[in-house]
Amino acid sequence: MEKALETGQFQVYLQPQIDFHTKKIVSAEALVRWSHPKKGMIPPFRFVPVFENNGFITRLDIFVWEEVIKTIVKWQKNGKIVVPIAINLSRVDMERDDIVDVLTGLLDKYRLDAKWIKAELTESVCMENDSLLMERMEQLKQRGFKIAVDDFGSGYSSLHLLKSMPLDILKIDKAFLDININMPQRDEIVIRDVVEMGKHLGVQIIMEGVETQEQSDFLEAIGCDIAQGYFYGKPMPISEFEKVLEENHRQEAEK
Ligand code: C2E
Ligand code: CA
Ligand code: CA
């Protein structure tokens, strides 16, 4: 694995996040890709759990974070459009005593303000009700990182999270958009209410996994802020994302 990292087999892909009001790309999520010399592209669901078990995930995540930070700094230096990027933090990362220092150390190294980084933690991690974890989240927040809860609604006591955590962003789990033939209205009601609640709480709502025009129209109608999904763009190499971003902002400016 170490060798795979050294030989550049891991790449950071970026997936656009679109603002419903302006239709502009306002941010991106960094998703790791493993292009294996023999096996080809290996999807994260195959290797992330393995690396979480053997501890390699933190090495890999630090690599991803550093690439993300370097990318934003490069945009700033070259006078390009700059958007914040969301990074994924595994529960294993959050269990490390030095995690906040590692992240802030990287920002210091490249002189980047933390406001450009959105730290995504899955709901299952947040649910642990672990005071140490809460403390770390609070520290990240204090250092200026934006905190996002990923896969919101996939666990049990999601609502409890809302009052106890220092959240900036809720990402509604894409499972809510899966076609549910038996009770489509129910999913709609849940999404609608989460969006409403988010507004009252002053947190930003991101809907992930948007694949169709219909879904997009519905989400826009109920006042969802931001969308991410194949409908707007798949995760892509950074160089490609840069082109898409410039093109998107140019087109929107012309309208
Ligand atoms: P996630 O954080 O919930 O990431 C969103 C996943 O949904 C990504 O899968 C993305 O490609 C996929 N997706 C985006 N739009 C759509 C859509 O319209 N429809 C559908 N069906 N799927 C969509 P991906 O890249 O395969 O990643 C899977 C999971 O692996 C991620 O879920 C995350 O938990 C983990 N992961 C990915 N990259 C990293 C990383 O760098 N570090 C860590 N710790 N975990 C990562
Ligand atoms: Ca995520
Ligand atoms: Ca998710």
CSV table of C-alpha atoms and ligand atoms in Angstrom, one decimal:
chain,number,residue,atom,x,y,z
A,1,MET,CA,0.0,0.0,0.0
A,2,GLU,CA,2.8,2.3,0.9
A,3,LYS,CA,4.4,1.5,-2.4
A,4,ALA,CA,1.1,2.1,-4.2
A,5,LEU,CA,1.0,5.6,-2.6
A,6,GLU,CA,4.6,6.3,-3.5
A,7,THR,CA,4.1,5.2,-7.1
A,8,GLY,CA,1.1,7.5,-7.6
A,9,GLN,CA,-1.6,4.8,-7.8
A,10,PHE,CA,-3.9,6.9,-5.7
A,11,GLN,CA,-5.5,9.9,-7.2
A,12,VAL,CA,-7.8,12.6,-5.9
A,13,TYR,CA,-11.0,13.1,-7.9
A,14,LEU,CA,-13.2,16.1,-7.4
A,15,GLN,CA,-17.0,16.1,-7.8
A,16,PRO,CA,-18.8,19.4,-8.3
A,17,GLN,CA,-21.4,20.8,-5.8
A,18,ILE,CA,-23.9,23.1,-7.4
A,19,ASP,CA,-25.8,26.0,-5.9
A,20,PHE,CA,-29.5,25.8,-6.8
A,21,HIS,CA,-30.0,29.5,-6.9
A,22,THR,CA,-27.1,30.5,-9.1
A,23,LYS,CA,-26.5,27.2,-10.9
A,24,LYS,CA,-22.8,27.7,-10.2
A,25,ILE,CA,-20.3,25.2,-8.9
A,26,VAL,CA,-19.7,26.5,-5.4
A,27,SER,CA,-17.6,23.7,-4.0
A,28,ALA,CA,-16.4,20.2,-4.6
A,29,GLU,CA,-15.9,16.9,-2.7
A,30,ALA,CA,-12.6,15.1,-2.8
A,31,LEU,CA,-12.9,11.4,-3.4
A,32,VAL,CA,-10.0,9.1,-3.6
A,33,ARG,CA,-9.4,6.7,-6.5
A,34,TRP,CA,-7.1,3.7,-6.7
A,35,SER,CA,-5.8,2.9,-10.1
A,36,HIS,CA,-4.1,-0.4,-9.7
A,37,PRO,CA,-1.5,-1.4,-12.3
A,38,LYS,CA,-3.0,-4.9,-12.7
A,39,LYS,CA,-6.6,-4.7,-11.3
A,40,GLY,CA,-7.5,-1.3,-12.9
A,41,MET,CA,-9.7,1.1,-11.0
A,42,ILE,CA,-10.7,-0.2,-7.6
A,43,PRO,CA,-13.7,1.6,-6.1
A,44,PRO,CA,-13.3,3.1,-2.5
A,45,PHE,CA,-15.9,0.7,-1.0
A,46,ARG,CA,-13.5,-2.1,-1.7
A,47,PHE,CA,-10.4,-0.6,-0.1
A,48,VAL,CA,-11.5,2.0,2.4
A,49,PRO,CA,-12.9,-0.5,4.9
A,50,VAL,CA,-9.7,-2.6,4.6
A,51,PHE,CA,-7.5,0.4,5.2
A,52,GLU,CA,-9.7,1.4,8.1
A,53,ASN,CA,-8.9,-2.0,9.7
A,54,ASN,CA,-5.2,-1.9,9.1
A,55,GLY,CA,-4.8,1.8,9.9
A,56,PHE,CA,-3.5,2.8,6.4
A,57,ILE,CA,-6.5,5.0,5.9
A,58,THR,CA,-4.9,7.9,7.8
A,59,ARG,CA,-1.8,7.9,5.6
A,60,LEU,CA,-4.1,7.9,2.6
A,61,ASP,CA,-6.4,10.6,3.9
A,62,ILE,CA,-3.4,12.8,4.8
A,63,PHE,CA,-2.2,12.4,1.2
A,64,VAL,CA,-5.7,13.4,-0.1
A,65,TRP,CA,-5.9,16.4,2.3
A,66,GLU,CA,-2.5,17.6,1.2
A,67,GLU,CA,-3.4,17.3,-2.5
A,68,VAL,CA,-6.6,19.2,-1.8
A,69,ILE,CA,-4.8,22.0,0.0
A,70,LYS,CA,-2.1,22.2,-2.7
A,71,THR,CA,-4.8,22.5,-5.3
A,72,ILE,CA,-6.6,25.4,-3.6
A,73,VAL,CA,-3.3,27.2,-3.1
A,74,LYS,CA,-2.4,26.7,-6.7
A,75,TRP,CA,-5.8,28.2,-7.8
A,76,GLN,CA,-5.2,31.2,-5.5
A,77,LYS,CA,-1.7,31.8,-6.8
A,78,ASN,CA,-2.7,31.5,-10.5
A,79,GLY,CA,-5.7,33.8,-10.1
A,80,LYS,CA,-8.2,31.1,-10.9
A,81,ILE,CA,-11.7,30.7,-9.5
A,82,VAL,CA,-11.3,29.2,-6.0
A,83,VAL,CA,-14.0,27.1,-4.4
A,84,PRO,CA,-13.9,25.2,-1.0
A,85,ILE,CA,-13.3,21.5,-1.1
A,86,ALA,CA,-14.8,18.9,1.2
A,87,ILE,CA,-12.6,16.2,2.5
A,88,ASN,CA,-13.6,12.9,4.1
A,89,LEU,CA,-12.5,12.0,7.6
A,90,SER,CA,-12.7,8.4,8.6
A,91,ARG,CA,-13.6,7.4,12.2
A,92,VAL,CA,-10.1,6.0,12.4
A,93,ASP,CA,-8.7,9.5,11.7
A,94,MET,CA,-10.8,11.1,14.3
A,95,GLU,CA,-9.6,8.6,16.9
A,96,ARG,CA,-6.0,9.9,16.6
A,97,ASP,CA,-4.9,12.3,19.3
A,98,ASP,CA,-3.0,14.4,16.8
A,99,ILE,CA,-5.6,14.7,14.1
A,100,VAL,CA,-6.4,18.4,14.6
A,101,ASP,CA,-2.7,19.2,14.7
A,102,VAL,CA,-2.1,17.2,11.5
A,103,LEU,CA,-4.8,19.1,9.7
A,104,THR,CA,-3.8,22.5,11.0
A,105,GLY,CA,-0.1,21.6,10.3
A,106,LEU,CA,-0.9,21.0,6.7
A,107,LEU,CA,-2.7,24.4,6.4
A,108,ASP,CA,0.2,26.2,8.0
A,109,LYS,CA,2.7,24.4,5.7
A,110,TYR,CA,0.8,25.8,2.6
A,111,ARG,CA,-0.5,28.9,4.3
A,112,LEU,CA,-4.1,28.2,3.6
A,113,ASP,CA,-7.1,29.5,5.6
A,114,ALA,CA,-9.2,26.7,7.1
A,115,LYS,CA,-12.4,28.2,5.7
A,116,TRP,CA,-11.6,26.6,2.4
A,117,ILE,CA,-11.8,23.1,3.8
A,118,LYS,CA,-15.1,21.3,4.7
A,119,ALA,CA,-14.5,18.3,7.0
A,120,GLU,CA,-17.0,15.6,6.3
A,121,LEU,CA,-17.8,13.1,9.0
A,122,THR,CA,-20.3,10.4,8.5
A,123,GLU,CA,-23.3,10.3,10.7
A,124,SER,CA,-22.3,7.0,12.1
A,125,VAL,CA,-19.1,8.5,13.4
A,126,CYS,CA,-20.9,11.4,14.9
A,127,MET,CA,-23.4,9.2,16.6
A,128,GLU,CA,-20.8,7.5,18.8
A,129,ASN,CA,-21.6,10.1,21.5
A,130,ASP,CA,-18.0,10.0,22.4
A,131,SER,CA,-16.9,13.1,24.3
A,132,LEU,CA,-13.4,13.0,22.9
A,133,LEU,CA,-14.8,13.0,19.4
A,134,MET,CA,-17.1,15.9,20.2
A,135,GLU,CA,-14.1,17.8,21.6
A,136,ARG,CA,-12.1,17.2,18.4
A,137,MET,CA,-15.0,18.4,16.2
A,138,GLU,CA,-15.2,21.5,18.4
A,139,GLN,CA,-11.5,22.0,18.0
A,140,LEU,CA,-11.7,21.7,14.2
A,141,LYS,CA,-14.5,24.2,14.2
A,142,GLN,CA,-12.6,26.6,16.4
A,143,ARG,CA,-9.6,26.4,14.0
A,144,GLY,CA,-12.0,27.5,11.2
A,145,PHE,CA,-12.9,24.3,9.4
A,146,LYS,CA,-16.5,23.9,8.2
A,147,ILE,CA,-18.0,20.8,9.6
A,148,ALA,CA,-20.3,18.6,7.5
A,149,VAL,CA,-22.3,15.6,8.6
A,150,ASP,CA,-22.3,13.1,5.7
A,151,ASP,CA,-25.0,10.4,5.1
A,152,PHE,CA,-27.4,12.3,7.3
A,153,GLY,CA,-30.5,10.3,7.9
A,154,SER,CA,-28.9,6.9,7.5
A,155,GLY,CA,-28.6,6.3,11.2
A,156,TYR,CA,-31.1,6.2,14.0
A,157,SER,CA,-31.0,9.3,16.2
A,158,SER,CA,-30.0,11.8,13.6
A,159,LEU,CA,-32.2,14.4,15.1
A,160,HIS,CA,-30.2,14.2,18.3
A,161,LEU,CA,-27.1,15.2,16.4
A,162,LEU,CA,-28.6,18.4,15.3
A,163,LYS,CA,-28.8,19.9,18.8
A,164,SER,CA,-25.6,18.5,20.1
A,165,MET,CA,-23.1,19.1,17.3
A,166,PRO,CA,-21.3,22.1,16.0
A,167,LEU,CA,-22.5,21.7,12.5
A,168,ASP,CA,-22.3,23.9,9.5
A,169,ILE,CA,-23.5,21.5,6.8
A,170,LEU,CA,-25.9,18.6,6.5
A,171,LYS,CA,-25.5,16.2,3.6
A,172,ILE,CA,-28.7,14.2,3.2
A,173,ASP,CA,-28.0,10.6,2.5
A,174,LYS,CA,-28.5,9.7,-1.1
A,175,ALA,CA,-30.7,6.7,-0.1
A,176,PHE,CA,-33.6,9.2,0.3
A,177,LEU,CA,-33.6,9.7,-3.4
A,178,ASP,CA,-33.7,6.0,-4.3
A,179,ILE,CA,-36.9,5.2,-6.0
A,180,ASN,CA,-39.1,3.8,-3.3
A,181,ILE,CA,-42.1,2.5,-5.2
A,182,ASN,CA,-44.2,1.8,-2.1
A,183,MET,CA,-43.9,5.1,-0.4
A,184,PRO,CA,-42.4,7.8,-2.6
A,185,GLN,CA,-44.3,10.6,-0.8
A,186,ARG,CA,-42.7,9.6,2.5
A,187,ASP,CA,-39.2,10.2,1.3
A,188,GLU,CA,-40.2,13.5,-0.1
A,189,ILE,CA,-41.8,14.6,3.1
A,190,VAL,CA,-38.6,13.6,5.0
A,191,ILE,CA,-36.3,15.6,2.6
A,192,ARG,CA,-38.7,18.5,2.7
A,193,ASP,CA,-38.7,18.6,6.5
A,194,VAL,CA,-34.9,18.2,6.8
A,195,VAL,CA,-34.4,21.1,4.5
A,196,GLU,CA,-36.9,23.2,6.5
A,197,MET,CA,-35.2,22.3,9.7
A,198,GLY,CA,-31.8,23.1,8.3
A,199,LYS,CA,-33.1,26.5,7.5
A,200,HIS,CA,-34.3,27.1,11.0
A,201,LEU,CA,-31.0,25.9,12.4
A,202,GLY,CA,-28.9,28.0,10.0
A,203,VAL,CA,-27.1,25.0,8.5
A,204,GLN,CA,-26.5,24.5,4.9
A,205,ILE,CA,-28.2,21.5,3.2
A,206,ILE,CA,-26.5,19.5,0.5
A,207,MET,CA,-28.4,16.7,-1.2
A,208,GLU,CA,-26.1,14.0,-2.5
A,209,GLY,CA,-26.8,11.5,-5.3
A,210,VAL,CA,-28.9,13.7,-7.5
A,211,GLU,CA,-29.2,11.8,-10.8
A,212,THR,CA,-32.2,13.2,-12.6
A,213,GLN,CA,-33.9,16.4,-13.7
A,214,GLU,CA,-37.0,15.5,-11.8
A,215,GLN,CA,-35.0,15.1,-8.5
A,216,SER,CA,-33.2,18.4,-9.2
A,217,ASP,CA,-36.5,20.2,-9.8
A,218,PHE,CA,-38.1,18.9,-6.7
A,219,LEU,CA,-35.1,19.8,-4.5
A,220,GLU,CA,-35.0,23.3,-6.0
A,221,ALA,CA,-38.7,23.7,-5.3
A,222,ILE,CA,-38.4,22.9,-1.7
A,223,GLY,CA,-35.5,25.3,-1.1
A,224,CYS,CA,-32.5,22.9,-0.9
A,225,ASP,CA,-29.3,24.9,-1.1
A,226,ILE,CA,-26.7,22.7,-2.8
A,227,ALA,CA,-26.7,19.5,-4.9
A,228,GLN,CA,-24.1,17.0,-5.8
A,229,GLY,CA,-24.6,14.0,-8.1
A,230,TYR,CA,-24.1,12.5,-11.5
A,231,PHE,CA,-26.8,14.8,-12.9
A,232,TYR,CA,-24.4,17.7,-12.5
A,233,GLY,CA,-21.1,15.9,-12.8
A,234,LYS,CA,-19.3,12.7,-11.8
A,235,PRO,CA,-16.1,12.7,-9.7
A,236,MET,CA,-13.3,13.6,-12.1
A,237,PRO,CA,-9.6,14.2,-12.1
A,238,ILE,CA,-8.5,17.6,-10.7
A,239,SER,CA,-7.3,18.9,-14.1
A,240,GLU,CA,-10.7,18.1,-15.6
A,241,PHE,CA,-12.6,19.7,-12.7
A,242,GLU,CA,-10.6,22.9,-13.2
A,243,LYS,CA,-11.8,23.1,-16.8
A,244,VAL,CA,-15.4,22.4,-15.8
A,245,LEU,CA,-15.3,25.0,-13.1
A,246,GLU,CA,-13.9,27.7,-15.4
A,247,GLU,CA,-16.5,26.9,-18.1
A,248,ASN,CA,-19.4,26.8,-15.6
A,249,HIS,CA,-18.5,30.2,-14.2
A,250,ARG,CA,-17.9,31.7,-17.6
A,251,GLN,CA,-21.3,30.4,-18.9
A,252,GLU,CA,-23.2,31.6,-15.8
A,253,ALA,CA,-21.5,35.0,-16.1
A,254,GLU,CA,-22.7,35.4,-19.7
A,255,LYS,CA,-26.4,34.7,-18.8
B,1,C2E,P1,-19.4,9.4,0.4
B,1,C2E,O1,-18.5,10.3,1.2
B,1,C2E,O2,-20.8,9.4,0.8
B,1,C2E,O3,-19.2,9.9,-1.1
B,1,C2E,C1,-20.3,10.0,-2.0
B,1,C2E,C2,-20.3,8.8,-2.9
B,1,C2E,O4,-21.4,8.9,-3.8
B,1,C2E,C3,-19.1,8.7,-3.8
B,1,C2E,O5,-18.7,7.4,-4.0
B,1,C2E,C4,-19.6,9.3,-5.1
B,1,C2E,O6,-18.9,9.0,-6.3
B,1,C2E,C5,-21.0,8.8,-5.1
B,1,C2E,N1,-21.9,9.6,-5.9
B,1,C2E,C6,-21.9,10.8,-6.3
B,1,C2E,N2,-22.9,11.2,-7.0
B,1,C2E,C7,-23.7,10.1,-7.1
B,1,C2E,C8,-24.9,9.9,-7.8
B,1,C2E,O7,-25.6,10.7,-8.4
B,1,C2E,N3,-25.5,8.6,-7.7
B,1,C2E,C9,-24.8,7.6,-7.0
B,1,C2E,N4,-25.4,6.4,-6.9
B,1,C2E,N5,-23.6,7.8,-6.4
B,1,C2E,C10,-23.1,9.1,-6.4
B,1,C2E,P2,-17.2,6.8,-4.0
B,1,C2E,O8,-16.3,7.9,-4.6
B,1,C2E,O9,-17.3,5.5,-4.6
B,1,C2E,O10,-16.9,6.8,-2.5
B,1,C2E,C11,-17.6,5.9,-1.6
B,1,C2E,C12,-17.3,6.2,-0.2
B,1,C2E,O11,-15.9,5.9,0.1
B,1,C2E,C13,-17.5,7.7,0.2
B,1,C2E,O12,-18.9,7.9,0.4
B,1,C2E,C14,-16.6,7.8,1.4
B,1,C2E,O13,-17.3,7.3,2.5
B,1,C2E,C15,-15.5,6.8,1.1
B,1,C2E,N6,-14.4,7.6,0.6
B,1,C2E,C16,-14.1,8.1,-0.7
B,1,C2E,N7,-13.0,8.8,-0.8
B,1,C2E,C17,-12.5,8.8,0.5
B,1,C2E,C18,-11.3,9.4,1.1
B,1,C2E,O14,-10.5,10.1,0.5
B,1,C2E,N8,-11.1,9.2,2.5
B,1,C2E,C19,-12.0,8.4,3.2
B,1,C2E,N9,-11.8,8.3,4.5
B,1,C2E,N10,-13.1,7.9,2.7
B,1,C2E,C20,-13.3,8.1,1.4
B,2,CA,CA,-18.4,12.3,1.9
B,3,CA,CA,-22.4,10.5,1.6
